[in-house]
C-alpha positions as a printed NumPy array, in Angstrom:
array([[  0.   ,   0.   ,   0.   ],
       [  1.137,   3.448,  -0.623],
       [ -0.457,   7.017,  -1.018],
       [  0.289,  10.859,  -1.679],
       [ -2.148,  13.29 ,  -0.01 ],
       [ -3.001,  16.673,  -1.992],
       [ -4.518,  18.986,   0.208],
       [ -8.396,  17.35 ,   1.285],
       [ -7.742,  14.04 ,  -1.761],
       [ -5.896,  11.224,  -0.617],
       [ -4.936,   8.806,  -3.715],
       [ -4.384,   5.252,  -2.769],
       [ -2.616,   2.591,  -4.35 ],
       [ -3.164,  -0.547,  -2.978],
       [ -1.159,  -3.8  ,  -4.373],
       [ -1.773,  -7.507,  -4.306],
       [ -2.692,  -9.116,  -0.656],
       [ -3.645,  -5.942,   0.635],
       [ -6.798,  -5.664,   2.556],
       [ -9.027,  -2.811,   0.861],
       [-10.998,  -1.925,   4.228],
       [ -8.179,  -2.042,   6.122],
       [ -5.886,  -0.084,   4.3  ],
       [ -8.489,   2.801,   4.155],
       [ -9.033,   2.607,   7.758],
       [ -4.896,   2.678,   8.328],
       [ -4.631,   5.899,   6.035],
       [ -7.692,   7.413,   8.121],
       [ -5.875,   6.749,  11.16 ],
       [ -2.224,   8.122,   9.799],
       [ -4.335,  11.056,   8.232],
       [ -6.35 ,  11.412,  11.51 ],
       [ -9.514,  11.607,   8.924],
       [-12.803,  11.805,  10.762],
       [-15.134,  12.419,   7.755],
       [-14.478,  11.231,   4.181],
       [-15.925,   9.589,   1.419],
       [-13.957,   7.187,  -1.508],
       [-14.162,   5.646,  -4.445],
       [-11.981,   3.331,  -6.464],
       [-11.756,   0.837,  -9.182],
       [ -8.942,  -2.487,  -8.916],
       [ -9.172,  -6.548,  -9.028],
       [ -9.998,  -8.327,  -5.923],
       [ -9.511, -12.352,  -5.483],
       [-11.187, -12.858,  -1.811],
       [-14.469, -11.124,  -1.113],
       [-16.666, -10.902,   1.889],
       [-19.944,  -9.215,   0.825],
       [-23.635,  -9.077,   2.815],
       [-27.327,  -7.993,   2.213],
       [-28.062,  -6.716,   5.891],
       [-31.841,  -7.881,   6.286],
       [-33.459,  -5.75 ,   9.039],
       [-36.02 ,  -8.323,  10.523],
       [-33.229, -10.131,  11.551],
       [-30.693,  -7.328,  12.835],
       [-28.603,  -8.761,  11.306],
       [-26.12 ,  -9.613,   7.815],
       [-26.674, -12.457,   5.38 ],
       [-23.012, -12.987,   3.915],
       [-21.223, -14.331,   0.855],
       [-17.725, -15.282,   0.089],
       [-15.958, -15.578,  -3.181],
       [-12.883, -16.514,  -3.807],
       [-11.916, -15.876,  -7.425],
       [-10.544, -13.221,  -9.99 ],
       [-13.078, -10.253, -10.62 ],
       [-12.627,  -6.738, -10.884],
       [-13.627,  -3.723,  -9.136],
       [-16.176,  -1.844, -11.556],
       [-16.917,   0.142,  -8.069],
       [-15.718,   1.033,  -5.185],
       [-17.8  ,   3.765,  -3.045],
       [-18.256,   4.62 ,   0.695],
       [-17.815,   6.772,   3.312],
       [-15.43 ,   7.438,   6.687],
       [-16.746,   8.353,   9.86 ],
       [-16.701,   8.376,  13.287],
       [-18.256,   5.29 ,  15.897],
       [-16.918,   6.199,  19.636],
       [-14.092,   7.722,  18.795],
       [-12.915,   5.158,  16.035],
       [-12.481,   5.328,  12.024],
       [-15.331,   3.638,  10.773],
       [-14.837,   2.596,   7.003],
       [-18.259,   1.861,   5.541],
       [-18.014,   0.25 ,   2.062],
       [-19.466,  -1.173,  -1.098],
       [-18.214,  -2.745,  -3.781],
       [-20.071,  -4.089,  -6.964],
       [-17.421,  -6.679,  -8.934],
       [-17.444,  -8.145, -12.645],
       [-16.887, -12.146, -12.676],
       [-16.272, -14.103, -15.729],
       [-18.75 , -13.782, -18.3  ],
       [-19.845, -10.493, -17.573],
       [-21.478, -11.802, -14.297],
       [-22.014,  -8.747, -11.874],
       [-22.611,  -9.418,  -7.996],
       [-22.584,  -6.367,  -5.19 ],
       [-23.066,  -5.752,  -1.928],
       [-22.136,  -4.315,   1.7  ],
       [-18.088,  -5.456,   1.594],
       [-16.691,  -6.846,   5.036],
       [-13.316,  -6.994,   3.13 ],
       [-11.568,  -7.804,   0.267],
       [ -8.006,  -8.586,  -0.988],
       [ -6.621,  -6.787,  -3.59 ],
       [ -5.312,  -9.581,  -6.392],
       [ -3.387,  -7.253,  -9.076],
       [ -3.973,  -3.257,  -7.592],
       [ -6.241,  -0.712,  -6.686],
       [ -6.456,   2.735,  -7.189],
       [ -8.771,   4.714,  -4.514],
       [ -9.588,   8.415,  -4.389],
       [-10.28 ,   9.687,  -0.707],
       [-12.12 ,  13.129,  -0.699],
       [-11.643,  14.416,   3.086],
       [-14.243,  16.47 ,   4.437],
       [-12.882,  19.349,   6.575],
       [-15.357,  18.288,  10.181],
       [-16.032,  15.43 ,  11.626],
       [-19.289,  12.68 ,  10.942],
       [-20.534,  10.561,  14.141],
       [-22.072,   7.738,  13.681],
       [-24.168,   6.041,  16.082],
       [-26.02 ,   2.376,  16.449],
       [-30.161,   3.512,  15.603],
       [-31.695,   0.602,  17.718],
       [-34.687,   1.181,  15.265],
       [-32.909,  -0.213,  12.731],
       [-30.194,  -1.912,  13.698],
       [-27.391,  -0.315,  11.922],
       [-25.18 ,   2.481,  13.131],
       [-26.34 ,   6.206,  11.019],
       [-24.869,   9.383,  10.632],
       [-26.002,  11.862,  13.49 ],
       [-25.703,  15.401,  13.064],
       [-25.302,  17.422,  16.67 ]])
């Protein structure tokens, strides 16, 4: 992994075995970045992605564990008690033009990825909505 910061953009370069969720959260730590929001385009070959249904609280996941690339990247950075919180998704092309998405838990970059950070100048808190189950941005 490797990156060059220019003023609020952050490019990312991430290379193969890299985790994609954790290397934005590590540059939002190193970069103290408490609101942000990405996108990129790479190859993955392990992926973690979920549907979160909300009558059961809770994620259904899949795992793949194959060549596809990253047609797109998007999400945001925040803030959950005092912690980066990387919130992603990812939609991925398989062989034969197959297309699956979702919420990614995390995904290993297989060839390289190139992510653009935008920083926000602020800071966004998130916090768990027992309503619906899932932690939401909460403006103060």
């Amino acid at each position: 992994m490797d990156y060059k910061r220019f003023g609020n953009k952050i490019v990312l370069r991430l290379e193969k075995g890299d985790k994609v969720r954790e290397s934005i959260r590590e540059v939002a730590v190193k970069e103290d970045i408490k609101a942000a929001y990405f996108t990129g385009i790479g190859a993955v070959d392990k992926l973690k992605i979920g549907l979160f249904y909300p009558e059961k609280g809770d994620y259904t996941w899949d795992y793949y564990n194959e060549d596809m690339e990253v047609t797109s990247l998007v999400g945001n950075i925040g803030m959950v008690d005092g912690n980066q919180l990387v919130h992603t998704h990812i939609t991925c092309g398989r062989a034969k033009s197959e297309i699956i998405g979702g919420h990614l838990d995390e995904a290993t970059c297989s060839l390289t990825m190139e992510i653009f950070i935008d920083v926000i100048d602020g800071e966004i808190v998130k916090r768990l909505d027992p309503d619906l189950g899932i932690n939401t941005i909460e403006f103060e």
